[in-house]
PDB file of C-alpha atoms in Angstrom:
ATOM      1  CA  MET A   1     -23.032 -10.402   0.625  1.00 42.00           C
ATOM      2  CA  MET A   2     -25.123  -9.784   3.398  1.00 44.00           C
ATOM      3  CA  GLY A   3     -28.944  -8.524   2.750  1.00 45.00           C
ATOM      4  CA  HIS A   4     -28.313  -5.163   4.562  1.00 47.00           C
ATOM      5  CA  ALA A   5     -24.730  -4.545   3.061  1.00 55.00           C
ATOM      6  CA  THR A   6     -24.378  -0.908   1.671  1.00 67.00           C
ATOM      7  CA  PRO A   7     -21.584  -0.443  -0.824  1.00 81.00           C
ATOM      8  CA  LEU A   8     -19.387   0.883   1.839  1.00 85.00           C
ATOM      9  CA  THR A   9     -19.155  -2.302   3.537  1.00 88.00           C
ATOM     10  CA  GLY A  10     -18.038  -4.030   0.362  1.00 89.00           C
ATOM     11  CA  PHE A  11     -14.924  -1.458   0.201  1.00 91.00           C
ATOM     12  CA  LEU A  12     -14.161  -1.867   3.620  1.00 92.00           C
ATOM     13  CA  LEU A  13     -14.184  -5.867   3.201  1.00 93.00           C
ATOM     14  CA  VAL A  14     -12.019  -5.511   0.014  1.00 93.00           C
ATOM     15  CA  ALA A  15      -9.712  -3.344   2.161  1.00 94.00           C
ATOM     16  CA  ALA A  16      -9.649  -5.577   5.165  1.00 94.00           C
ATOM     17  CA  LEU A  17      -8.991  -8.500   2.745  1.00 94.00           C
ATOM     18  CA  LEU A  18      -6.094  -6.518   0.821  1.00 95.00           C
ATOM     19  CA  PHE A  19      -4.420  -5.595   4.441  1.00 95.00           C
ATOM     20  CA  SER A  20      -4.703  -8.865   5.563  1.00 95.00           C
ATOM     21  CA  ILE A  21      -2.856 -10.197   2.366  1.00 95.00           C
ATOM     22  CA  GLY A  22      -0.203  -7.398   2.798  1.00 94.00           C
ATOM     23  CA  LEU A  23       0.308  -8.530   6.550  1.00 94.00           C
ATOM     24  CA  ALA A  24       0.672 -12.021   5.493  1.00 93.00           C
ATOM     25  CA  GLY A  25       3.166 -11.347   2.907  1.00 92.00           C
ATOM     26  CA  ALA A  26       5.182  -9.090   5.307  1.00 92.00           C
ATOM     27  CA  LEU A  27       5.184 -11.824   8.149  1.00 91.00           C
ATOM     28  CA  THR A  28       5.789 -15.050   5.894  1.00 91.00           C
ATOM     29  CA  ARG A  29       8.288 -13.855   3.244  1.00 88.00           C
ATOM     30  CA  ARG A  30      11.844 -14.317   3.512  1.00 85.00           C
ATOM     31  CA  ASN A  31      12.994 -11.556   0.973  1.00 87.00           C
ATOM     32  CA  ALA A  32      13.085  -8.111   2.426  1.00 88.00           C
ATOM     33  CA  ILE A  33      11.887  -6.568  -0.643  1.00 90.00           C
ATOM     34  CA  LEU A  34       8.874  -8.767  -0.386  1.00 91.00           C
ATOM     35  CA  VAL A  35       8.075  -7.636   3.070  1.00 91.00           C
ATOM     36  CA  LEU A  36       8.018  -3.823   1.709  1.00 92.00           C
ATOM     37  CA  ILE A  37       5.657  -5.130  -0.798  1.00 93.00           C
ATOM     38  CA  GLY A  38       3.542  -6.361   1.729  1.00 93.00           C
ATOM     39  CA  ILE A  39       3.883  -3.312   3.998  1.00 94.00           C
ATOM     40  CA  GLU A  40       2.948  -1.351   0.567  1.00 93.00           C
ATOM     41  CA  LEU A  41      -0.078  -3.249   0.240  1.00 94.00           C
ATOM     42  CA  MET A  42      -1.308  -2.477   3.716  1.00 94.00           C
ATOM     43  CA  LEU A  43      -0.779   1.333   3.340  1.00 94.00           C
ATOM     44  CA  ASN A  44      -2.856   1.054   0.139  1.00 93.00           C
ATOM     45  CA  ALA A  45      -5.616  -0.863   1.567  1.00 94.00           C
ATOM     46  CA  ALA A  46      -5.663   1.956   4.392  1.00 94.00           C
ATOM     47  CA  ASN A  47      -6.030   4.509   1.423  1.00 93.00           C
ATOM     48  CA  LEU A  48      -8.918   2.567  -0.071  1.00 93.00           C
ATOM     49  CA  ASN A  49     -10.670   2.877   3.498  1.00 92.00           C
ATOM     50  CA  LEU A  50      -9.926   6.859   3.388  1.00 92.00           C
ATOM     51  CA  ILE A  51     -11.441   7.332   0.064  1.00 92.00           C
ATOM     52  CA  ALA A  52     -14.484   5.222   0.454  1.00 90.00           C
ATOM     53  CA  PHE A  53     -15.262   6.762   3.833  1.00 88.00           C
ATOM     54  CA  TRP A  54     -14.842  10.279   2.096  1.00 89.00           C
ATOM     55  CA  ARG A  55     -17.189   9.199  -0.684  1.00 87.00           C
ATOM     56  CA  TYR A  56     -19.866   7.933   1.680  1.00 85.00           C
ATOM     57  CA  GLY A  57     -19.450  10.234   4.422  1.00 81.00           C
ATOM     58  CA  PRO A  58     -22.026  13.327   5.150  1.00 80.00           C
ATOM     59  CA  HIS A  59     -19.838  15.959   3.936  1.00 78.00           C
ATOM     60  CA  PRO A  60     -17.592  14.878   0.749  1.00 78.00           C
ATOM     61  CA  GLU A  61     -17.331  18.513  -0.081  1.00 78.00           C
ATOM     62  CA  ALA A  62     -15.062  19.223   2.881  1.00 81.00           C
ATOM     63  CA  LEU A  63     -12.464  16.944   1.242  1.00 85.00           C
ATOM     64  CA  THR A  64     -11.167  15.831   4.389  1.00 87.00           C
ATOM     65  CA  GLY A  65     -10.754  11.839   3.528  1.00 87.00           C
ATOM     66  CA  MET A  66      -9.275  12.575   0.037  1.00 89.00           C
ATOM     67  CA  MET A  67      -6.543  14.994   1.576  1.00 91.00           C
ATOM     68  CA  PHE A  68      -5.777  12.492   4.087  1.00 92.00           C
ATOM     69  CA  ALA A  69      -5.260   9.751   1.254  1.00 92.00           C
ATOM     70  CA  ILE A  70      -3.248  12.124  -0.884  1.00 92.00           C
ATOM     71  CA  PHE A  71      -0.880  12.769   2.191  1.00 93.00           C
ATOM     72  CA  SER A  72      -0.837   9.132   2.872  1.00 93.00           C
ATOM     73  CA  ILE A  73       0.225   8.421  -0.641  1.00 93.00           C
ATOM     74  CA  ALA A  74       2.867  10.679  -0.355  1.00 92.00           C
ATOM     75  CA  VAL A  75       4.348   9.603   3.142  1.00 92.00           C
ATOM     76  CA  ALA A  76       4.106   5.713   1.633  1.00 92.00           C
ATOM     77  CA  ALA A  77       6.279   6.939  -1.238  1.00 91.00           C
ATOM     78  CA  ALA A  78       9.014   8.341   1.090  1.00 92.00           C
ATOM     79  CA  GLU A  79       8.611   5.357   3.187  1.00 92.00           C
ATOM     80  CA  ALA A  80       9.199   3.036   0.046  1.00 92.00           C
ATOM     81  CA  ALA A  81      12.414   4.991  -0.863  1.00 91.00           C
ATOM     82  CA  VAL A  82      13.857   4.877   2.273  1.00 92.00           C
ATOM     83  CA  GLY A  83      13.045   1.178   2.695  1.00 91.00           C
ATOM     84  CA  LEU A  84      14.493   0.240  -0.630  1.00 91.00           C
ATOM     85  CA  GLY A  85      17.648   2.042   0.069  1.00 90.00           C
ATOM     86  CA  LEU A  86      18.068   0.180   3.352  1.00 89.00           C
ATOM     87  CA  VAL A  87      17.553  -2.945   1.687  1.00 89.00           C
ATOM     88  CA  ILE A  88      20.182  -2.290  -0.928  1.00 89.00           C
ATOM     89  CA  SER A  89      22.391  -0.921   2.029  1.00 87.00           C
ATOM     90  CA  ILE A  90      22.246  -4.072   3.926  1.00 86.00           C
ATOM     91  CA  HIS A  91      22.568  -6.257   0.777  1.00 86.00           C
ATOM     92  CA  ARG A  92      25.902  -4.494   0.131  1.00 85.00           C
ATOM     93  CA  HIS A  93      26.931  -5.394   3.789  1.00 82.00           C
ATOM     94  CA  ALA A  94      25.538  -8.719   4.242  1.00 80.00           C
ATOM     95  CA  HIS A  95      25.308 -10.093   0.655  1.00 80.00           C
ATOM     96  CA  THR A  96      21.666 -11.271   1.334  1.00 79.00           C
ATOM     97  CA  THR A  97      18.068 -10.043   1.464  1.00 79.00           C
ATOM     98  CA  ASP A  98      17.083 -13.107   3.242  1.00 80.00           C
ATOM     99  CA  LEU A  99      15.583 -12.016   6.542  1.00 79.00           C
ATOM    100  CA  ASP A 100      16.049 -15.284   8.414  1.00 77.00           C
ATOM    101  CA  ALA A 101      19.909 -14.933   7.786  1.00 78.00           C
ATOM    102  CA  MET A 102      20.021 -11.414   9.252  1.00 76.00           C
ATOM    103  CA  ASN A 103      20.266 -12.605  12.846  1.00 76.00           C
ATOM    104  CA  ARG A 104      22.847 -10.067  14.318  1.00 74.00           C
ATOM    105  CA  MET A 105      23.101  -6.504  14.886  1.00 71.00           C
ATOM    106  CA  ARG A 106      26.754  -5.976  14.228  1.00 68.00           C
ATOM    107  CA  GLY A 107      27.388  -4.949  10.530  1.00 57.00           C
TER     108      GLY A 107
ATOM    109  CA  MET B   1     -23.005  -3.826  -5.253  1.00 64.00           C
ATOM    110  CA  SER B   2     -22.554  -3.354  -9.116  1.00 83.00           C
ATOM    111  CA  VAL B   3     -20.555  -5.732 -11.686  1.00 87.00           C
ATOM    112  CA  VAL B   4     -17.698  -3.258 -11.645  1.00 89.00           C
ATOM    113  CA  PHE B   5     -17.414  -3.555  -7.986  1.00 90.00           C
ATOM    114  CA  TYR B   6     -16.892  -7.169  -8.012  1.00 92.00           C
ATOM    115  CA  LEU B   7     -14.445  -7.117 -11.158  1.00 93.00           C
ATOM    116  CA  LEU B   8     -12.189  -4.671  -9.492  1.00 92.00           C
ATOM    117  CA  ALA B   9     -12.380  -6.392  -6.263  1.00 93.00           C
ATOM    118  CA  ALA B  10     -11.405  -9.726  -7.919  1.00 94.00           C
ATOM    119  CA  LEU B  11      -8.805  -7.877  -9.824  1.00 94.00           C
ATOM    120  CA  THR B  12      -7.305  -5.984  -6.940  1.00 94.00           C
ATOM    121  CA  VAL B  13      -7.076  -8.988  -4.552  1.00 94.00           C
ATOM    122  CA  ALA B  14      -5.861 -11.464  -7.169  1.00 95.00           C
ATOM    123  CA  GLY B  15      -3.063  -8.987  -7.698  1.00 94.00           C
ATOM    124  CA  GLY B  16      -2.613  -8.574  -3.997  1.00 94.00           C
ATOM    125  CA  LEU B  17      -2.441 -12.474  -3.451  1.00 93.00           C
ATOM    126  CA  ALA B  18      -0.020 -12.992  -6.529  1.00 93.00           C
ATOM    127  CA  ALA B  19       2.255 -10.056  -5.295  1.00 91.00           C
ATOM    128  CA  VAL B  20       2.946 -11.821  -1.832  1.00 90.00           C
ATOM    129  CA  MET B  21       2.532 -15.589  -3.098  1.00 89.00           C
ATOM    130  CA  LEU B  22       4.519 -16.058  -6.314  1.00 89.00           C
ATOM    131  CA  LYS B  23       8.315 -17.526  -6.252  1.00 86.00           C
ATOM    132  CA  ASN B  24       9.714 -15.263  -8.523  1.00 87.00           C
ATOM    133  CA  THR B  25      10.575 -11.717  -7.033  1.00 88.00           C
ATOM    134  CA  VAL B  26      10.167  -9.777 -10.441  1.00 90.00           C
ATOM    135  CA  HIS B  27       6.815 -11.530 -10.906  1.00 91.00           C
ATOM    136  CA  CYS B  28       5.656 -10.338  -7.343  1.00 91.00           C
ATOM    137  CA  ALA B  29       6.691  -6.696  -8.422  1.00 92.00           C
ATOM    138  CA  LEU B  30       4.495  -7.104 -11.776  1.00 93.00           C
ATOM    139  CA  ALA B  31       1.698  -8.375  -9.595  1.00 94.00           C
ATOM    140  CA  LEU B  32       1.954  -5.555  -7.240  1.00 94.00           C
ATOM    141  CA  THR B  33       1.466  -3.156 -10.331  1.00 95.00           C
ATOM    142  CA  VAL B  34      -1.729  -5.127 -11.118  1.00 94.00           C
ATOM    143  CA  ALA B  35      -2.949  -4.650  -7.617  1.00 94.00           C
ATOM    144  CA  PHE B  36      -1.967  -0.892  -7.662  1.00 94.00           C
ATOM    145  CA  ALA B  37      -3.768  -0.509 -10.760  1.00 94.00           C
ATOM    146  CA  GLY B  38      -7.028  -1.886  -9.203  1.00 94.00           C
ATOM    147  CA  LEU B  39      -6.996   0.201  -6.455  1.00 94.00           C
ATOM    148  CA  ALA B  40      -6.563   3.263  -8.637  1.00 94.00           C
ATOM    149  CA  LEU B  41      -9.697   1.861 -10.423  1.00 94.00           C
ATOM    150  CA  PHE B  42     -11.380   1.872  -7.441  1.00 92.00           C
ATOM    151  CA  PHE B  43     -10.444   5.195  -6.578  1.00 92.00           C
ATOM    152  CA  LEU B  44     -11.747   6.524 -10.096  1.00 91.00           C
ATOM    153  CA  ASP B  45     -14.943   4.407  -9.253  1.00 89.00           C
ATOM    154  CA  LEU B  46     -15.311   6.249  -5.920  1.00 88.00           C
ATOM    155  CA  ASP B  47     -15.457   9.823  -7.833  1.00 86.00           C
ATOM    156  CA  ALA B  48     -11.891  10.481  -6.296  1.00 87.00           C
ATOM    157  CA  GLN B  49     -10.251  11.254  -9.840  1.00 88.00           C
ATOM    158  CA  PHE B  50      -7.449  13.093  -8.185  1.00 89.00           C
ATOM    159  CA  ALA B  51      -6.467  10.558  -5.791  1.00 90.00           C
ATOM    160  CA  GLY B  52      -6.834   7.816  -8.459  1.00 92.00           C
ATOM    161  CA  PHE B  53      -4.348   9.579 -10.922  1.00 92.00           C
ATOM    162  CA  ALA B  54      -2.100  10.354  -8.176  1.00 91.00           C
ATOM    163  CA  GLN B  55      -2.148   6.619  -7.290  1.00 92.00           C
ATOM    164  CA  ILE B  56      -1.138   5.731 -10.974  1.00 93.00           C
ATOM    165  CA  LEU B  57       1.487   8.170 -10.999  1.00 93.00           C
ATOM    166  CA  VAL B  58       3.254   7.555  -7.547  1.00 91.00           C
ATOM    167  CA  TYR B  59       2.634   3.739  -7.206  1.00 92.00           C
ATOM    168  CA  ILE B  60       2.747   2.401 -10.601  1.00 92.00           C
ATOM    169  CA  GLY B  61       5.066   5.068 -11.967  1.00 91.00           C
ATOM    170  CA  ALA B  62       7.213   5.355  -9.039  1.00 90.00           C
ATOM    171  CA  VAL B  63       7.146   2.771  -6.450  1.00 91.00           C
ATOM    172  CA  ALA B  64       6.850  -0.164  -8.699  1.00 91.00           C
ATOM    173  CA  ILE B  65       9.895   0.737 -10.630  1.00 91.00           C
ATOM    174  CA  LEU B  66      11.737   1.419  -7.520  1.00 91.00           C
ATOM    175  CA  VAL B  67      10.910  -2.149  -6.329  1.00 91.00           C
ATOM    176  CA  VAL B  68      12.045  -3.318  -9.758  1.00 91.00           C
ATOM    177  CA  PHE B  69      15.289  -1.589  -9.403  1.00 90.00           C
ATOM    178  CA  ALA B  70      15.951  -2.905  -5.924  1.00 90.00           C
ATOM    179  CA  ILE B  71      15.270  -6.483  -7.067  1.00 90.00           C
ATOM    180  CA  LEU B  72      17.859  -6.333 -10.041  1.00 89.00           C
ATOM    181  CA  LEU B  73      20.321  -4.299  -7.546  1.00 87.00           C
ATOM    182  CA  THR B  74      20.092  -7.051  -4.892  1.00 85.00           C
ATOM    183  CA  LYS B  75      20.009 -10.004  -7.559  1.00 77.00           C
ATOM    184  CA  GLY B  76      16.531 -10.664  -5.640  1.00 64.00           C
ATOM    185  CA  SER B  77      15.134 -12.441  -8.711  1.00 64.00           C
ATOM    186  CA  GLU B  78      17.185 -15.785  -8.008  1.00 69.00           C
ATOM    187  CA  THR B  79      14.886 -18.052  -5.832  1.00 68.00           C
ATOM    188  CA  PRO B  80      16.480 -19.090  -2.562  1.00 68.00           C
ATOM    189  CA  LYS B  81      17.027 -22.712  -2.180  1.00 68.00           C
ATOM    190  CA  ASP B  82      15.527 -23.467   1.006  1.00 71.00           C
ATOM    191  CA  GLY B  83      11.925 -21.943   0.066  1.00 74.00           C
ATOM    192  CA  VAL B  84      10.555 -18.224  -0.340  1.00 75.00           C
ATOM    193  CA  TYR B  85       8.660 -18.643   2.918  1.00 82.00           C
ATOM    194  CA  SER B  86      10.025 -17.781   6.558  1.00 78.00           C
ATOM    195  CA  ARG B  87      10.752 -20.611   9.126  1.00 79.00           C
ATOM    196  CA  ASN B  88       7.866 -19.349  11.083  1.00 82.00           C
ATOM    197  CA  TRP B  89       5.360 -18.808   8.256  1.00 84.00           C
ATOM    198  CA  LEU B  90       2.457 -20.620  10.116  1.00 89.00           C
ATOM    199  CA  ALA B  91       2.327 -18.156  12.871  1.00 90.00           C
ATOM    200  CA  GLY B  92       2.431 -15.236  10.501  1.00 89.00           C
ATOM    201  CA  LEU B  93      -0.408 -16.607   8.324  1.00 91.00           C
ATOM    202  CA  ALA B  94      -2.332 -17.459  11.466  1.00 93.00           C
ATOM    203  CA  ILE B  95      -2.065 -13.615  12.739  1.00 94.00           C
ATOM    204  CA  ALA B  96      -3.179 -12.399   9.225  1.00 93.00           C
ATOM    205  CA  ALA B  97      -6.140 -14.640   9.467  1.00 94.00           C
ATOM    206  CA  GLY B  98      -6.903 -13.511  12.767  1.00 95.00           C
ATOM    207  CA  VAL B  99      -6.412  -9.812  11.683  1.00 94.00           C
ATOM    208  CA  PHE B 100      -8.755 -10.390   9.004  1.00 93.00           C
ATOM    209  CA  ALA B 101     -11.302 -11.994  11.006  1.00 95.00           C
ATOM    210  CA  VAL B 102     -11.478  -9.274  13.718  1.00 95.00           C
ATOM    211  CA  LEU B 103     -11.647  -6.745  10.981  1.00 93.00           C
ATOM    212  CA  GLY B 104     -14.118  -8.501   8.793  1.00 92.00           C
ATOM    213  CA  TRP B 105     -16.386  -9.035  12.013  1.00 92.00           C
ATOM    214  CA  ALA B 106     -16.148  -5.395  12.685  1.00 92.00           C
ATOM    215  CA  VAL B 107     -17.158  -4.149   9.496  1.00 89.00           C
ATOM    216  CA  LEU B 108     -20.099  -6.449   9.239  1.00 88.00           C
ATOM    217  CA  GLN B 109     -21.032  -5.767  12.760  1.00 87.00           C
ATOM    218  CA  SER B 110     -21.124  -2.130  11.905  1.00 84.00           C
ATOM    219  CA  ALA B 111     -22.985  -2.478   8.581  1.00 77.00           C
ATOM    220  CA  ARG B 112     -26.246  -0.960  10.035  1.00 74.00           C
ATOM    221  CA  VAL B 113     -24.776   2.291  11.434  1.00 73.00           C
ATOM    222  CA  LEU B 114     -22.307   3.073   8.512  1.00 67.00           C
ATOM    223  CA  PRO B 115     -23.385   6.015   6.400  1.00 60.00           C
ATOM    224  CA  GLY B 116     -25.043   5.639   2.996  1.00 54.00           C
ATOM    225  CA  PRO B 117     -28.064   3.627   4.227  1.00 48.00           C
ATOM    226  CA  GLY B 118     -29.907   1.469   1.505  1.00 46.00           C
ATOM    227  CA  GLY B 119     -26.954   1.469  -0.517  1.00 48.00           C
ATOM    228  CA  THR B 120     -27.458   4.864  -2.240  1.00 53.00           C
ATOM    229  CA  PRO B 121     -24.502   6.970  -1.690  1.00 55.00           C
ATOM    230  CA  THR B 122     -24.702  10.911  -0.887  1.00 56.00           C
ATOM    231  CA  ALA B 123     -25.135  12.810  -4.118  1.00 61.00           C
ATOM    232  CA  THR B 124     -21.999  12.866  -6.310  1.00 66.00           C
ATOM    233  CA  PRO B 125     -19.576  15.272  -4.972  1.00 66.00           C
ATOM    234  CA  GLU B 126     -18.285  17.970  -7.488  1.00 71.00           C
ATOM    235  CA  VAL B 127     -14.582  17.947  -6.721  1.00 78.00           C
ATOM    236  CA  THR B 128     -12.447  19.822  -9.228  1.00 82.00           C
ATOM    237  CA  VAL B 129      -8.733  19.842  -8.948  1.00 84.00           C
ATOM    238  CA  LYS B 130      -8.999  23.642  -8.670  1.00 87.00           C
ATOM    239  CA  GLU B 131     -10.779  23.044  -5.399  1.00 87.00           C
ATOM    240  CA  ILE B 132      -8.273  20.373  -4.227  1.00 88.00           C
ATOM    241  CA  GLY B 133      -5.534  23.073  -5.201  1.00 89.00           C
ATOM    242  CA  ASN B 134      -7.327  25.660  -3.117  1.00 89.00           C
ATOM    243  CA  ALA B 135      -7.995  23.439  -0.196  1.00 88.00           C
ATOM    244  CA  LEU B 136      -3.964  22.450  -0.216  1.00 88.00           C
ATOM    245  CA  MET B 137      -3.230  26.172  -0.156  1.00 91.00           C
ATOM    246  CA  GLY B 138      -5.463  27.128   2.368  1.00 89.00           C
ATOM    247  CA  ARG B 139      -6.636  24.722   5.037  1.00 89.00           C
ATOM    248  CA  TYR B 140      -4.027  22.052   4.567  1.00 91.00           C
ATOM    249  CA  VAL B 141      -1.004  24.532   3.617  1.00 93.00           C
ATOM    250  CA  LEU B 142       0.749  23.221   6.763  1.00 94.00           C
ATOM    251  CA  PRO B 143       0.590  19.578   6.063  1.00 92.00           C
ATOM    252  CA  LEU B 144       1.576  20.522   2.629  1.00 93.00           C
ATOM    253  CA  GLU B 145       4.678  21.854   3.849  1.00 94.00           C
ATOM    254  CA  ILE B 146       5.426  19.107   6.332  1.00 94.00           C
ATOM    255  CA  VAL B 147       5.010  16.633   3.282  1.00 94.00           C
ATOM    256  CA  ALA B 148       7.450  18.663   1.046  1.00 94.00           C
ATOM    257  CA  LEU B 149      10.071  18.469   3.905  1.00 95.00           C
ATOM    258  CA  LEU B 150       9.629  14.856   4.525  1.00 95.00           C
ATOM    259  CA  LEU B 151      10.103  14.012   0.894  1.00 93.00           C
ATOM    260  CA  THR B 152      13.113  15.967   0.752  1.00 94.00           C
ATOM    261  CA  ALA B 153      14.353  14.484   3.943  1.00 94.00           C
ATOM    262  CA  ALA B 154      13.516  11.020   2.597  1.00 93.00           C
ATOM    263  CA  LEU B 155      15.073  11.671  -0.743  1.00 91.00           C
ATOM    264  CA  ILE B 156      18.235  12.824   0.898  1.00 93.00           C
ATOM    265  CA  GLY B 157      18.411  10.119   3.228  1.00 91.00           C
ATOM    266  CA  ALA B 158      17.551   7.317   0.973  1.00 89.00           C
ATOM    267  CA  VAL B 159      20.514   8.674  -1.328  1.00 89.00           C
ATOM    268  CA  ILE B 160      22.956   8.474   1.559  1.00 90.00           C
ATOM    269  CA  VAL B 161      21.906   5.120   2.731  1.00 86.00           C
ATOM    270  CA  ALA B 162      22.217   3.392  -0.438  1.00 82.00           C
ATOM    271  CA  MET B 163      25.292   5.370  -1.559  1.00 81.00           C
ATOM    272  CA  HIS B 164      28.083   3.298  -2.082  1.00 74.00           C
ATOM    273  CA  GLU B 165      31.033   3.628   0.421  1.00 69.00           C
ATOM    274  CA  LYS B 166      34.290   3.965  -0.533  1.00 63.00           C
ATOM    275  CA  GLU B 167      36.727   0.752   0.207  1.00 58.00           C
ATOM    276  CA  GLY B 168      38.504   1.161   3.438  1.00 53.00           C
ATOM    277  CA  ALA B 169      35.957   3.870   4.844  1.00 50.00           C
ATOM    278  CA  LYS B 170      34.545   1.215   7.391  1.00 46.00           C
TER     279      LYS B 170
END
């Protein structure tokens, strides 16, 4: 770590690394469920950023960052439910979750 | 930088890497749980107890189980014959590496102006669940209601999308 690094820098770097790992997973995997896992990792990395900025910001008693993270968790849960429902529905029609095999719009 | 931070960072990043790199999809879901747990511990380390326990309940308790259910319902645990990575995986990896380079560069460049100079955070905020509840019922009541509506819509939508269609209904 750099000499002038604050703890916040470390948290931000971990969040950036986790975001990139999730992005790599979402872009490189074939299985649609694994793509959703990558997206979940990216959302979680953003939550870590929010909490870290809340903790090291000038006004932690205002709870803004924490509230943002809690709402983000709720929205991510809704996203996961709908996304996995779509994957199951696509699997029922196309009998695959391989994204490279899904190359037509017609069901 | 404490030892706890490095341990948690190693755990979380290892879990994240395993979640996107393992061949067996069920193993990926388990590694995802490890990454979620590491993030929850990060939240607890940052004095955000409520967010940490919400993370454990929502992600480890619900999302990871949902992922496992989806894997089992789609027979996704069978490893495909032609590899687990997409045809253009190299481009995806390059994009992700580029994004990390840009983000890391930006974070390191802005290290001097970030809050918390000298590595000392501001005084530990005394945040009780009561205060969070008051904030949710006061200042954040409109977002709370919208999230409630969103969760209801998502619940109904997910059930309708994934519901088994009757034969001949197409």
